[in-house]
Amino acid sequence: MLLVVTYSRAARTALRNVCRAHEESVVRRFGRAALLEGTGKGAFLACRLRQRHPDDVQVERTRPFNEFADAPDDVREAAAAYESRAAKHTPYAKFAAGTDHPDPDDLRQREL
Amino acid sequence: MTVRLTDLEQTGDVVDLRGRDVEPAVLVDAIRDPADDRVARGTPGPAHEYVGWLRPGVRLDRRAAFAAVARSRGWTTPQDHDIVAVATELRELETASTDLADARERAASAGSELDRLRERVAALRGAVRAKREEGLDAGEAADELSTAATRLSEAATEQEAALQELDRSRAAARDAYDVRERRFELEDRAANLRRTARARLADRVRPRVAETLAELGETGPDGAPDALDGGSDPVDEAPDVLVALAAAGVAALTAPVVVELDRFGPPETADVVGTRVLYA
């Protein structure tokens, strides 16, 4: 899918008009942003918006995030363990200290 | 007020040009254009745009007009301070470009050039092997292959450089987007503040317009507006031109009003609007 984010009132209005006129290509709308279908039509609409507002339209391409394939095992396991921890107010750094779970800095520096 | 047109000159607080061949629109333009002194008068304030040309069929945006009337009287709102603060911050924001189309295109070209050369090298490698298997002289083909392999290596470096440059540009653009986002928030805030201010001012002006309308005799068949019957509001129900006239009466006008009404004569209208009138 294509994520379109606008950064001005005019660009937001243009996005809104495009979404209204081409609903079949809109996956989801968020006001100043929208997810468009990853089709030729979606790309066409994204390109048009970029053309019209070259500095106020950001377009990113998304992929489904499959945590079992795309996230390292230790990251996924750390998330699961942290969510089911007993002490609700413990920050992750403290929770991970002294365990095999990756520490926050390590997590931040790793590229997926 | 002095009116100077091609074949006439008149001075007075009330000038009646009906029956002369004068386009009211021309008079309105002359009043509103600072460079035009065919109508020698004061400078129009914020209300003139809405109530400065009274004619049948005029369309009146009541909220905008009433807010302008309030501003003409110097009325303020609690939002005014924030409106100025937001405007100041907006003025001081320095936005940078986020347009990376060129960098993206260079990265894409470098990529497709690399693909092209990879295919070429593969093809030439195949040609060299084929020639050798046939027992033919592969010298020339081998030279071509060598040249192509060098260019392939250069292209790989170029693509790497283009991709790194694109990454750097994207990181810089993120900061630029931050500023644009701040500007966006401020512009929304400014619009909301102005909208709230307009509504407040319009609400305060409305009762005065209602009073003036009543004085003009425009309250409907049964006399004074009755707030208890839950019926229509005379300010909303009365024709736009009469509401505009009443609003002109509430405004503090600094320039003459151009009037095309038969219902009220020049002296009566001048009384209502409290400024010079030009009948045409």
mmCIF file of C-alpha atoms in Angstrom:
data_model
loop_
_atom_site.group_PDB
_atom_site.id
_atom_site.type_symbol
_atom_site.label_atom_id
_atom_site.label_comp_id
_atom_site.label_asym_id
_atom_site.label_seq_id
_atom_site.Cartn_x
_atom_site.Cartn_y
_atom_site.Cartn_z
ATOM 1 C CA MET A 1 0.000 0.000 0.000
ATOM 2 C CA LEU A 2 1.001 3.589 -0.358
ATOM 3 C CA LEU A 3 0.931 5.862 2.681
ATOM 4 C CA VAL A 4 0.270 9.477 1.676
ATOM 5 C CA VAL A 5 0.848 12.145 4.336
ATOM 6 C CA THR A 6 0.080 15.815 3.792
ATOM 7 C CA TYR A 7 1.763 18.823 5.408
ATOM 8 C CA SER A 8 -0.415 21.781 4.442
ATOM 9 C CA ARG A 9 -4.099 22.725 4.355
ATOM 10 C CA ALA A 10 -4.079 22.838 0.587
ATOM 11 C CA ALA A 11 -2.431 19.421 0.307
ATOM 12 C CA ARG A 12 -4.874 17.964 2.839
ATOM 13 C CA THR A 13 -7.802 19.295 0.827
ATOM 14 C CA ALA A 14 -6.335 17.848 -2.361
ATOM 15 C CA LEU A 15 -5.957 14.456 -0.660
ATOM 16 C CA ARG A 16 -9.519 14.604 0.645
ATOM 17 C CA ASN A 17 -10.857 15.390 -2.830
ATOM 18 C CA VAL A 18 -8.831 12.594 -4.394
ATOM 19 C CA CYS A 19 -10.081 10.099 -1.793
ATOM 20 C CA ARG A 20 -13.682 11.156 -2.348
ATOM 21 C CA ALA A 21 -13.406 10.877 -6.097
ATOM 22 C CA HIS A 22 -11.529 7.546 -6.100
ATOM 23 C CA GLU A 23 -12.871 5.582 -3.130
ATOM 24 C CA GLU A 24 -12.055 2.274 -4.762
ATOM 25 C CA SER A 25 -8.355 3.061 -4.469
ATOM 26 C CA VAL A 26 -8.480 4.179 -0.829
ATOM 27 C CA VAL A 27 -7.799 1.559 1.806
ATOM 28 C CA ARG A 28 -8.050 3.859 4.832
ATOM 29 C CA ARG A 29 -8.303 7.600 5.521
ATOM 30 C CA PHE A 30 -6.828 9.446 8.508
ATOM 31 C CA GLY A 31 -7.671 13.069 7.803
ATOM 32 C CA ARG A 32 -4.327 14.432 6.697
ATOM 33 C CA ALA A 33 -3.066 10.989 5.621
ATOM 34 C CA ALA A 34 -4.408 8.006 3.738
ATOM 35 C CA LEU A 35 -3.460 4.487 2.713
ATOM 36 C CA LEU A 36 -3.933 3.948 -1.011
ATOM 37 C CA GLU A 37 -4.018 0.642 -2.833
ATOM 38 C CA GLY A 38 -0.640 -0.475 -4.177
ATOM 39 C CA THR A 39 -1.990 -0.521 -7.709
ATOM 40 C CA GLY A 40 -1.175 1.527 -10.772
ATOM 41 C CA LYS A 41 -4.156 3.694 -9.895
ATOM 42 C CA GLY A 42 -2.923 4.234 -6.350
ATOM 43 C CA ALA A 43 0.521 5.150 -7.658
ATOM 44 C CA PHE A 44 -1.057 7.445 -10.238
ATOM 45 C CA LEU A 45 -2.996 9.311 -7.533
ATOM 46 C CA ALA A 46 0.064 9.541 -5.278
ATOM 47 C CA CYS A 47 2.177 10.905 -8.123
ATOM 48 C CA ARG A 48 -0.492 13.480 -8.986
ATOM 49 C CA LEU A 49 -0.588 14.701 -5.389
ATOM 50 C CA ARG A 50 3.195 14.913 -5.241
ATOM 51 C CA GLN A 51 3.228 16.818 -8.503
ATOM 52 C CA ARG A 52 0.701 19.319 -7.226
ATOM 53 C CA HIS A 53 2.296 19.849 -3.800
ATOM 54 C CA PRO A 54 5.936 18.800 -4.159
ATOM 55 C CA ASP A 55 6.972 19.961 -0.684
ATOM 56 C CA ASP A 56 3.842 19.062 1.256
ATOM 57 C CA VAL A 57 3.079 15.485 0.235
ATOM 58 C CA GLN A 58 5.086 12.553 1.585
ATOM 59 C CA VAL A 59 4.605 9.102 0.082
ATOM 60 C CA GLU A 60 5.912 5.913 1.649
ATOM 61 C CA ARG A 61 5.362 2.348 0.569
ATOM 62 C CA THR A 62 4.163 -0.163 3.146
ATOM 63 C CA ARG A 63 4.459 -3.905 3.429
ATOM 64 C CA PRO A 64 2.449 -6.150 5.708
ATOM 65 C CA PHE A 65 4.357 -6.622 8.917
ATOM 66 C CA ASN A 66 4.566 -10.305 9.731
ATOM 67 C CA GLU A 67 6.141 -10.342 13.184
ATOM 68 C CA PHE A 68 6.976 -14.031 12.819
ATOM 69 C CA ALA A 69 8.988 -13.493 9.660
ATOM 70 C CA ASP A 70 10.034 -9.841 9.829
ATOM 71 C CA ALA A 71 10.887 -9.418 13.499
ATOM 72 C CA PRO A 72 13.804 -11.340 15.026
ATOM 73 C CA ASP A 73 12.686 -14.061 17.447
ATOM 74 C CA ASP A 74 14.210 -12.349 20.469
ATOM 75 C CA VAL A 75 12.384 -9.103 19.693
ATOM 76 C CA ARG A 76 9.051 -10.824 19.416
ATOM 77 C CA GLU A 77 9.622 -12.899 22.528
ATOM 78 C CA ALA A 78 10.712 -9.840 24.494
ATOM 79 C CA ALA A 79 7.514 -8.029 23.494
ATOM 80 C CA ALA A 80 5.334 -10.951 24.523
ATOM 81 C CA ALA A 81 7.156 -11.392 27.824
ATOM 82 C CA TYR A 82 6.990 -7.676 28.600
ATOM 83 C CA GLU A 83 3.274 -7.454 27.891
ATOM 84 C CA SER A 84 2.498 -10.323 30.229
ATOM 85 C CA ARG A 85 4.824 -9.213 33.016
ATOM 86 C CA ALA A 86 3.604 -9.249 36.576
ATOM 87 C CA ALA A 87 4.812 -5.788 37.641
ATOM 88 C CA LYS A 88 2.725 -3.417 35.494
ATOM 89 C CA HIS A 89 4.695 -0.253 36.108
ATOM 90 C CA THR A 90 8.172 -1.570 35.358
ATOM 91 C CA PRO A 91 9.809 0.156 32.400
ATOM 92 C CA TYR A 92 11.194 -2.182 29.767
ATOM 93 C CA ALA A 93 14.838 -1.316 30.498
ATOM 94 C CA LYS A 94 14.469 -2.499 34.072
ATOM 95 C CA PHE A 95 12.444 -5.517 33.052
ATOM 96 C CA ALA A 96 15.089 -6.628 30.546
ATOM 97 C CA ALA A 97 18.091 -6.054 32.820
ATOM 98 C CA GLY A 98 19.692 -9.299 33.888
ATOM 99 C CA THR A 99 17.645 -11.340 31.404
ATOM 100 C CA ASP A 100 18.330 -12.602 27.909
ATOM 101 C CA HIS A 101 15.940 -10.020 26.463
ATOM 102 C CA PRO A 102 17.598 -7.342 24.288
ATOM 103 C CA ASP A 103 18.151 -4.017 26.034
ATOM 104 C CA PRO A 104 16.508 -0.834 24.639
ATOM 105 C CA ASP A 105 19.701 0.587 23.084
ATOM 106 C CA ASP A 106 20.353 -2.673 21.293
ATOM 107 C CA LEU A 107 16.793 -2.673 19.991
ATOM 108 C CA ARG A 108 17.105 0.924 18.780
ATOM 109 C CA GLN A 109 20.317 0.291 16.903
ATOM 110 C CA ARG A 110 19.270 -2.877 15.107
ATOM 111 C CA GLU A 111 17.978 -2.508 11.546
ATOM 112 C CA LEU A 112 15.169 -4.836 10.620
ATOM 113 C CA MET B 1 -17.404 63.877 -0.201
ATOM 114 C CA THR B 2 -16.680 65.051 -3.706
ATOM 115 C CA VAL B 3 -17.595 63.017 -6.732
ATOM 116 C CA ARG B 4 -15.681 63.790 -9.942
ATOM 117 C CA LEU B 5 -16.687 61.887 -13.043
ATOM 118 C CA THR B 6 -16.214 62.679 -16.735
ATOM 119 C CA ASP B 7 -19.064 65.128 -16.983
ATOM 120 C CA LEU B 8 -20.075 65.933 -13.465
ATOM 121 C CA GLU B 9 -18.738 67.114 -10.155
ATOM 122 C CA GLN B 10 -20.777 67.160 -6.967
ATOM 123 C CA THR B 11 -19.917 67.709 -3.348
ATOM 124 C CA GLY B 12 -21.942 66.888 -0.268
ATOM 125 C CA ASP B 13 -22.706 64.327 2.382
ATOM 126 C CA VAL B 14 -25.595 63.042 0.302
ATOM 127 C CA VAL B 15 -25.074 62.900 -3.450
ATOM 128 C CA ASP B 16 -27.910 61.714 -5.661
ATOM 129 C CA LEU B 17 -26.826 60.611 -9.124
ATOM 130 C CA ARG B 18 -30.012 58.778 -10.052
ATOM 131 C CA GLY B 19 -31.059 59.632 -13.577
ATOM 132 C CA ARG B 20 -27.426 60.321 -14.525
ATOM 133 C CA ASP B 21 -25.743 57.692 -16.605
ATOM 134 C CA VAL B 22 -23.511 56.361 -13.839
ATOM 135 C CA GLU B 23 -22.793 52.716 -13.113
ATOM 136 C CA PRO B 24 -23.020 52.052 -9.367
ATOM 137 C CA ALA B 25 -20.268 49.434 -9.699
ATOM 138 C CA VAL B 26 -17.925 52.126 -10.971
ATOM 139 C CA LEU B 27 -18.628 54.243 -7.915
ATOM 140 C CA VAL B 28 -18.022 51.280 -5.593
ATOM 141 C CA ASP B 29 -14.673 50.558 -7.270
ATOM 142 C CA ALA B 30 -13.713 54.197 -7.045
ATOM 143 C CA ILE B 31 -14.400 54.177 -3.328
ATOM 144 C CA ARG B 32 -12.551 50.939 -2.646
ATOM 145 C CA ASP B 33 -9.493 51.588 -4.814
ATOM 146 C CA PRO B 34 -6.948 53.674 -2.880
ATOM 147 C CA ALA B 35 -5.417 54.913 -6.137
ATOM 148 C CA ASP B 36 -8.747 56.126 -7.478
ATOM 149 C CA ASP B 37 -9.854 59.563 -6.332
ATOM 150 C CA ARG B 38 -12.932 60.090 -8.450
ATOM 151 C CA VAL B 39 -14.804 59.861 -5.161
ATOM 152 C CA ALA B 40 -12.828 61.855 -2.635
ATOM 153 C CA ARG B 41 -13.562 60.214 0.662
ATOM 154 C CA GLY B 42 -12.068 58.339 3.631
ATOM 155 C CA THR B 43 -10.595 54.864 3.399
ATOM 156 C CA PRO B 44 -13.090 52.016 3.624
ATOM 157 C CA GLY B 45 -12.852 49.876 6.775
ATOM 158 C CA PRO B 46 -13.580 46.163 7.180
ATOM 159 C CA ALA B 47 -17.366 46.537 7.027
ATOM 160 C CA HIS B 48 -17.499 48.311 3.666
ATOM 161 C CA GLU B 49 -16.919 45.098 1.735
ATOM 162 C CA TYR B 50 -20.197 43.716 3.128
ATOM 163 C CA VAL B 51 -22.454 46.733 3.589
ATOM 164 C CA GLY B 52 -20.882 49.410 1.419
ATOM 165 C CA TRP B 53 -23.024 48.761 -1.651
ATOM 166 C CA LEU B 54 -26.717 48.450 -0.856
ATOM 167 C CA ARG B 55 -28.685 47.158 -3.808
ATOM 168 C CA PRO B 56 -31.594 44.802 -4.414
ATOM 169 C CA GLY B 57 -30.379 41.246 -4.766
ATOM 170 C CA VAL B 58 -27.233 41.770 -2.714
ATOM 171 C CA ARG B 59 -26.186 38.556 -0.971
ATOM 172 C CA LEU B 60 -25.171 38.936 2.664
ATOM 173 C CA ASP B 61 -23.113 36.438 4.637
ATOM 174 C CA ARG B 62 -24.506 37.487 8.002
ATOM 175 C CA ARG B 63 -21.780 36.032 10.197
ATOM 176 C CA ALA B 64 -18.928 37.512 8.171
ATOM 177 C CA ALA B 65 -20.711 40.851 7.751
ATOM 178 C CA PHE B 66 -21.615 41.191 11.425
ATOM 179 C CA ALA B 67 -18.070 40.295 12.471
ATOM 180 C CA ALA B 68 -16.751 42.969 10.105
ATOM 181 C CA VAL B 69 -19.225 45.448 11.575
ATOM 182 C CA ALA B 70 -17.901 44.612 15.052
ATOM 183 C CA ARG B 71 -14.307 45.099 13.895
ATOM 184 C CA SER B 72 -15.208 48.428 12.338
ATOM 185 C CA ARG B 73 -16.277 49.530 15.801
ATOM 186 C CA GLY B 74 -12.980 48.365 17.259
ATOM 187 C CA TRP B 75 -14.524 45.474 19.154
ATOM 188 C CA THR B 76 -12.141 42.740 20.235
ATOM 189 C CA THR B 77 -12.414 39.138 21.338
ATOM 190 C CA PRO B 78 -10.508 36.938 23.803
ATOM 191 C CA GLN B 79 -9.071 35.157 20.758
ATOM 192 C CA ASP B 80 -7.344 38.275 19.427
ATOM 193 C CA HIS B 81 -4.222 37.847 21.541
ATOM 194 C CA ASP B 82 -3.736 34.247 20.388
ATOM 195 C CA ILE B 83 -4.493 35.184 16.782
ATOM 196 C CA VAL B 84 -1.592 37.625 16.871
ATOM 197 C CA ALA B 85 0.713 35.165 18.643
ATOM 198 C CA VAL B 86 -0.001 32.444 16.098
ATOM 199 C CA ALA B 87 0.511 34.867 13.210
ATOM 200 C CA THR B 88 3.848 35.924 14.662
ATOM 201 C CA GLU B 89 5.065 32.369 15.088
ATOM 202 C CA LEU B 90 3.935 31.524 11.555
ATOM 203 C CA ARG B 91 5.839 34.472 10.149
ATOM 204 C CA GLU B 92 9.009 33.384 11.891
ATOM 205 C CA LEU B 93 8.907 29.759 10.799
ATOM 206 C CA GLU B 94 11.485 28.943 8.152
ATOM 207 C CA THR B 95 10.362 26.114 5.972
ATOM 208 C CA ALA B 96 12.785 24.233 3.743
ATOM 209 C CA SER B 97 12.098 22.183 0.679
ATOM 210 C CA THR B 98 11.339 18.490 1.038
ATOM 211 C CA ASP B 99 11.251 17.773 -2.670
ATOM 212 C CA LEU B 100 13.553 14.788 -3.296
ATOM 213 C CA ALA B 101 12.310 13.868 -6.754
ATOM 214 C CA ASP B 102 15.753 14.508 -8.301
ATOM 215 C CA ALA B 103 17.581 12.367 -5.729
ATOM 216 C CA ARG B 104 15.043 9.587 -6.181
ATOM 217 C CA GLU B 105 15.382 9.741 -9.931
ATOM 218 C CA ARG B 106 19.174 9.528 -9.725
ATOM 219 C CA ALA B 107 18.935 6.487 -7.444
ATOM 220 C CA ALA B 108 16.454 4.835 -9.779
ATOM 221 C CA SER B 109 18.572 5.530 -12.885
ATOM 222 C CA ALA B 110 21.686 4.224 -11.182
ATOM 223 C CA GLY B 111 19.746 1.075 -10.323
ATOM 224 C CA SER B 112 18.457 0.445 -13.813
ATOM 225 C CA GLU B 113 21.876 1.169 -15.320
ATOM 226 C CA LEU B 114 23.337 -1.412 -12.936
ATOM 227 C CA ASP B 115 20.731 -3.982 -14.001
ATOM 228 C CA ARG B 116 21.432 -3.270 -17.649
ATOM 229 C CA LEU B 117 25.174 -3.779 -17.194
ATOM 230 C CA ARG B 118 24.681 -6.973 -15.177
ATOM 231 C CA GLU B 119 22.710 -8.449 -18.034
ATOM 232 C CA ARG B 120 25.343 -7.293 -20.497
ATOM 233 C CA VAL B 121 28.154 -8.883 -18.506
ATOM 234 C CA ALA B 122 26.180 -12.125 -18.199
ATOM 235 C CA ALA B 123 25.546 -12.141 -21.938
ATOM 236 C CA LEU B 124 29.190 -11.468 -22.760
ATOM 237 C CA ARG B 125 30.334 -14.129 -20.318
ATOM 238 C CA GLY B 126 28.096 -16.559 -22.133
ATOM 239 C CA ALA B 127 29.488 -15.454 -25.497
ATOM 240 C CA VAL B 128 33.080 -15.929 -24.363
ATOM 241 C CA ARG B 129 32.314 -19.403 -23.029
ATOM 242 C CA ALA B 130 30.485 -20.376 -26.179
ATOM 243 C CA LYS B 131 33.384 -19.260 -28.366
ATOM 244 C CA ARG B 132 35.920 -21.208 -26.286
ATOM 245 C CA GLU B 133 33.759 -24.320 -26.412
ATOM 246 C CA GLU B 134 33.645 -23.977 -30.168
ATOM 247 C CA GLY B 135 37.421 -23.641 -30.247
ATOM 248 C CA LEU B 136 37.084 -20.124 -31.658
ATOM 249 C CA ASP B 137 39.169 -17.067 -30.796
ATOM 250 C CA ALA B 138 37.515 -15.462 -27.799
ATOM 251 C CA GLY B 139 40.042 -12.643 -27.489
ATOM 252 C CA GLU B 140 37.836 -9.813 -28.695
ATOM 253 C CA ALA B 141 34.876 -11.054 -26.759
ATOM 254 C CA ALA B 142 37.028 -11.377 -23.658
ATOM 255 C CA ASP B 143 38.159 -7.763 -24.049
ATOM 256 C CA GLU B 144 34.577 -6.618 -24.338
ATOM 257 C CA LEU B 145 33.731 -8.631 -21.261
ATOM 258 C CA SER B 146 36.572 -7.056 -19.327
ATOM 259 C CA THR B 147 35.480 -3.529 -20.261
ATOM 260 C CA ALA B 148 31.899 -4.291 -19.376
ATOM 261 C CA ALA B 149 32.909 -5.801 -16.048
ATOM 262 C CA THR B 150 34.796 -2.626 -15.155
ATOM 263 C CA ARG B 151 31.829 -0.483 -16.032
ATOM 264 C CA LEU B 152 29.614 -2.793 -13.999
ATOM 265 C CA SER B 153 31.822 -2.315 -10.982
ATOM 266 C CA GLU B 154 31.724 1.474 -11.465
ATOM 267 C CA ALA B 155 27.954 1.391 -11.818
ATOM 268 C CA ALA B 156 27.651 -0.549 -8.561
ATOM 269 C CA THR B 157 29.672 2.144 -6.808
ATOM 270 C CA GLU B 158 27.544 4.870 -8.375
ATOM 271 C CA GLN B 159 24.364 3.214 -7.258
ATOM 272 C CA GLU B 160 25.717 2.818 -3.752
ATOM 273 C CA ALA B 161 26.574 6.540 -3.693
ATOM 274 C CA ALA B 162 23.154 7.524 -5.065
ATOM 275 C CA LEU B 163 21.378 5.423 -2.454
ATOM 276 C CA GLN B 164 23.443 6.880 0.378
ATOM 277 C CA GLU B 165 22.762 10.378 -0.910
ATOM 278 C CA LEU B 166 19.046 9.606 -1.022
ATOM 279 C CA ASP B 167 19.172 8.323 2.556
ATOM 280 C CA ARG B 168 20.911 11.506 3.711
ATOM 281 C CA SER B 169 18.354 13.633 1.866
ATOM 282 C CA ARG B 170 15.483 11.710 3.410
ATOM 283 C CA ALA B 171 16.902 12.293 6.889
ATOM 284 C CA ALA B 172 17.196 16.023 6.194
ATOM 285 C CA ALA B 173 13.690 16.077 4.737
ATOM 286 C CA ARG B 174 12.351 14.616 7.951
ATOM 287 C CA ASP B 175 13.498 17.735 9.812
ATOM 288 C CA ALA B 176 11.985 19.922 7.113
ATOM 289 C CA TYR B 177 8.706 18.020 7.409
ATOM 290 C CA ASP B 178 8.753 18.677 11.168
ATOM 291 C CA VAL B 179 8.737 22.419 10.479
ATOM 292 C CA ARG B 180 6.023 22.094 7.861
ATOM 293 C CA GLU B 181 3.928 20.103 10.271
ATOM 294 C CA ARG B 182 4.276 22.848 12.885
ATOM 295 C CA ARG B 183 3.195 25.395 10.288
ATOM 296 C CA PHE B 184 0.236 23.192 9.377
ATOM 297 C CA GLU B 185 -0.873 22.971 13.022
ATOM 298 C CA LEU B 186 -0.556 26.738 13.428
ATOM 299 C CA GLU B 187 -2.563 27.408 10.287
ATOM 300 C CA ASP B 188 -5.352 25.165 11.531
ATOM 301 C CA ARG B 189 -5.226 26.866 14.904
ATOM 302 C CA ALA B 190 -5.343 30.299 13.255
ATOM 303 C CA ALA B 191 -8.376 29.321 11.207
ATOM 304 C CA ASN B 192 -10.182 27.974 14.281
ATOM 305 C CA LEU B 193 -9.381 31.074 16.311
ATOM 306 C CA ARG B 194 -10.611 33.374 13.550
ATOM 307 C CA ARG B 195 -13.760 31.311 13.174
ATOM 308 C CA THR B 196 -14.478 31.478 16.906
ATOM 309 C CA ALA B 197 -13.740 35.204 16.994
ATOM 310 C CA ARG B 198 -16.059 35.820 14.044
ATOM 311 C CA ALA B 199 -18.868 33.869 15.688
ATOM 312 C CA ARG B 200 -18.491 35.767 18.957
ATOM 313 C CA LEU B 201 -18.406 39.150 17.261
ATOM 314 C CA ALA B 202 -21.374 38.291 15.054
ATOM 315 C CA ASP B 203 -23.393 37.216 18.109
ATOM 316 C CA ARG B 204 -22.709 40.546 19.809
ATOM 317 C CA VAL B 205 -23.669 42.575 16.753
ATOM 318 C CA ARG B 206 -26.839 40.660 15.973
ATOM 319 C CA PRO B 207 -29.113 42.238 18.629
ATOM 320 C CA ARG B 208 -28.114 45.724 17.457
ATOM 321 C CA VAL B 209 -28.948 44.803 13.888
ATOM 322 C CA ALA B 210 -32.296 43.461 15.109
ATOM 323 C CA GLU B 211 -32.968 46.779 16.838
ATOM 324 C CA THR B 212 -32.135 48.756 13.734
ATOM 325 C CA LEU B 213 -34.278 46.479 11.607
ATOM 326 C CA ALA B 214 -37.162 47.104 13.991
ATOM 327 C CA GLU B 215 -36.608 50.843 13.686
ATOM 328 C CA LEU B 216 -36.765 50.492 9.928
ATOM 329 C CA GLY B 217 -40.145 48.848 10.354
ATOM 330 C CA GLU B 218 -38.862 45.472 9.205
ATOM 331 C CA THR B 219 -40.131 43.250 11.947
ATOM 332 C CA GLY B 220 -42.917 41.411 10.213
ATOM 333 C CA PRO B 221 -46.696 41.700 10.210
ATOM 334 C CA ASP B 222 -47.253 41.629 13.956
ATOM 335 C CA GLY B 223 -44.792 44.275 15.068
ATOM 336 C CA ALA B 224 -41.862 43.733 17.426
ATOM 337 C CA PRO B 225 -39.959 40.430 17.256
ATOM 338 C CA ASP B 226 -41.388 37.992 19.784
ATOM 339 C CA ALA B 227 -38.663 35.881 21.311
ATOM 340 C CA LEU B 228 -41.188 33.609 22.992
ATOM 341 C CA ASP B 229 -42.966 32.238 19.990
ATOM 342 C CA GLY B 230 -39.866 30.276 18.999
ATOM 343 C CA GLY B 231 -40.480 31.450 15.497
ATOM 344 C CA SER B 232 -38.143 32.960 13.022
ATOM 345 C CA ASP B 233 -35.506 35.513 13.818
ATOM 346 C CA PRO B 234 -36.153 38.746 11.877
ATOM 347 C CA VAL B 235 -32.436 39.122 11.266
ATOM 348 C CA ASP B 236 -32.439 35.790 9.434
ATOM 349 C CA GLU B 237 -35.814 36.240 7.769
ATOM 350 C CA ALA B 238 -35.553 39.797 6.525
ATOM 351 C CA PRO B 239 -34.235 40.278 2.987
ATOM 352 C CA ASP B 240 -30.440 40.507 2.763
ATOM 353 C CA VAL B 241 -30.510 44.073 1.478
ATOM 354 C CA LEU B 242 -32.428 45.313 4.504
ATOM 355 C CA VAL B 243 -30.229 43.412 6.931
ATOM 356 C CA ALA B 244 -27.240 44.933 5.131
ATOM 357 C CA LEU B 245 -28.756 48.392 5.558
ATOM 358 C CA ALA B 246 -29.375 47.767 9.247
ATOM 359 C CA ALA B 247 -25.851 46.379 9.648
ATOM 360 C CA ALA B 248 -24.472 49.475 7.926
ATOM 361 C CA GLY B 249 -26.289 51.450 10.558
ATOM 362 C CA VAL B 250 -24.490 49.549 13.315
ATOM 363 C CA ALA B 251 -21.076 49.762 11.652
ATOM 364 C CA ALA B 252 -18.640 52.618 12.112
ATOM 365 C CA LEU B 253 -18.264 53.449 8.443
ATOM 366 C CA THR B 254 -15.378 55.590 7.252
ATOM 367 C CA ALA B 255 -16.219 55.722 3.556
ATOM 368 C CA PRO B 256 -19.395 56.514 1.630
ATOM 369 C CA VAL B 257 -22.020 53.890 0.959
ATOM 370 C CA VAL B 258 -23.359 53.414 -2.565
ATOM 371 C CA VAL B 259 -27.120 52.914 -2.485
ATOM 372 C CA GLU B 260 -29.557 51.622 -5.094
ATOM 373 C CA LEU B 261 -32.738 51.503 -3.051
ATOM 374 C CA ASP B 262 -36.120 53.009 -3.868
ATOM 375 C CA ARG B 263 -37.769 52.118 -0.601
ATOM 376 C CA PHE B 264 -35.783 54.655 1.411
ATOM 377 C CA GLY B 265 -34.779 58.076 0.203
ATOM 378 C CA PRO B 266 -31.259 59.479 0.405
ATOM 379 C CA PRO B 267 -31.710 61.558 3.558
ATOM 380 C CA GLU B 268 -33.378 58.680 5.413
ATOM 381 C CA THR B 269 -30.677 56.226 4.386
ATOM 382 C CA ALA B 270 -27.946 58.673 5.348
ATOM 383 C CA ASP B 271 -29.607 58.882 8.743
ATOM 384 C CA VAL B 272 -29.557 55.135 9.154
ATOM 385 C CA VAL B 273 -26.012 54.465 7.992
ATOM 386 C CA GLY B 274 -24.573 57.518 9.645
ATOM 387 C CA THR B 275 -22.177 58.340 6.845
ATOM 388 C CA ARG B 276 -22.155 59.834 3.371
ATOM 389 C CA VAL B 277 -24.352 58.159 0.800
ATOM 390 C CA LEU B 278 -24.135 58.055 -2.957
ATOM 391 C CA TYR B 279 -27.397 57.245 -4.676
ATOM 392 C CA ALA B 280 -27.121 55.808 -8.167
#
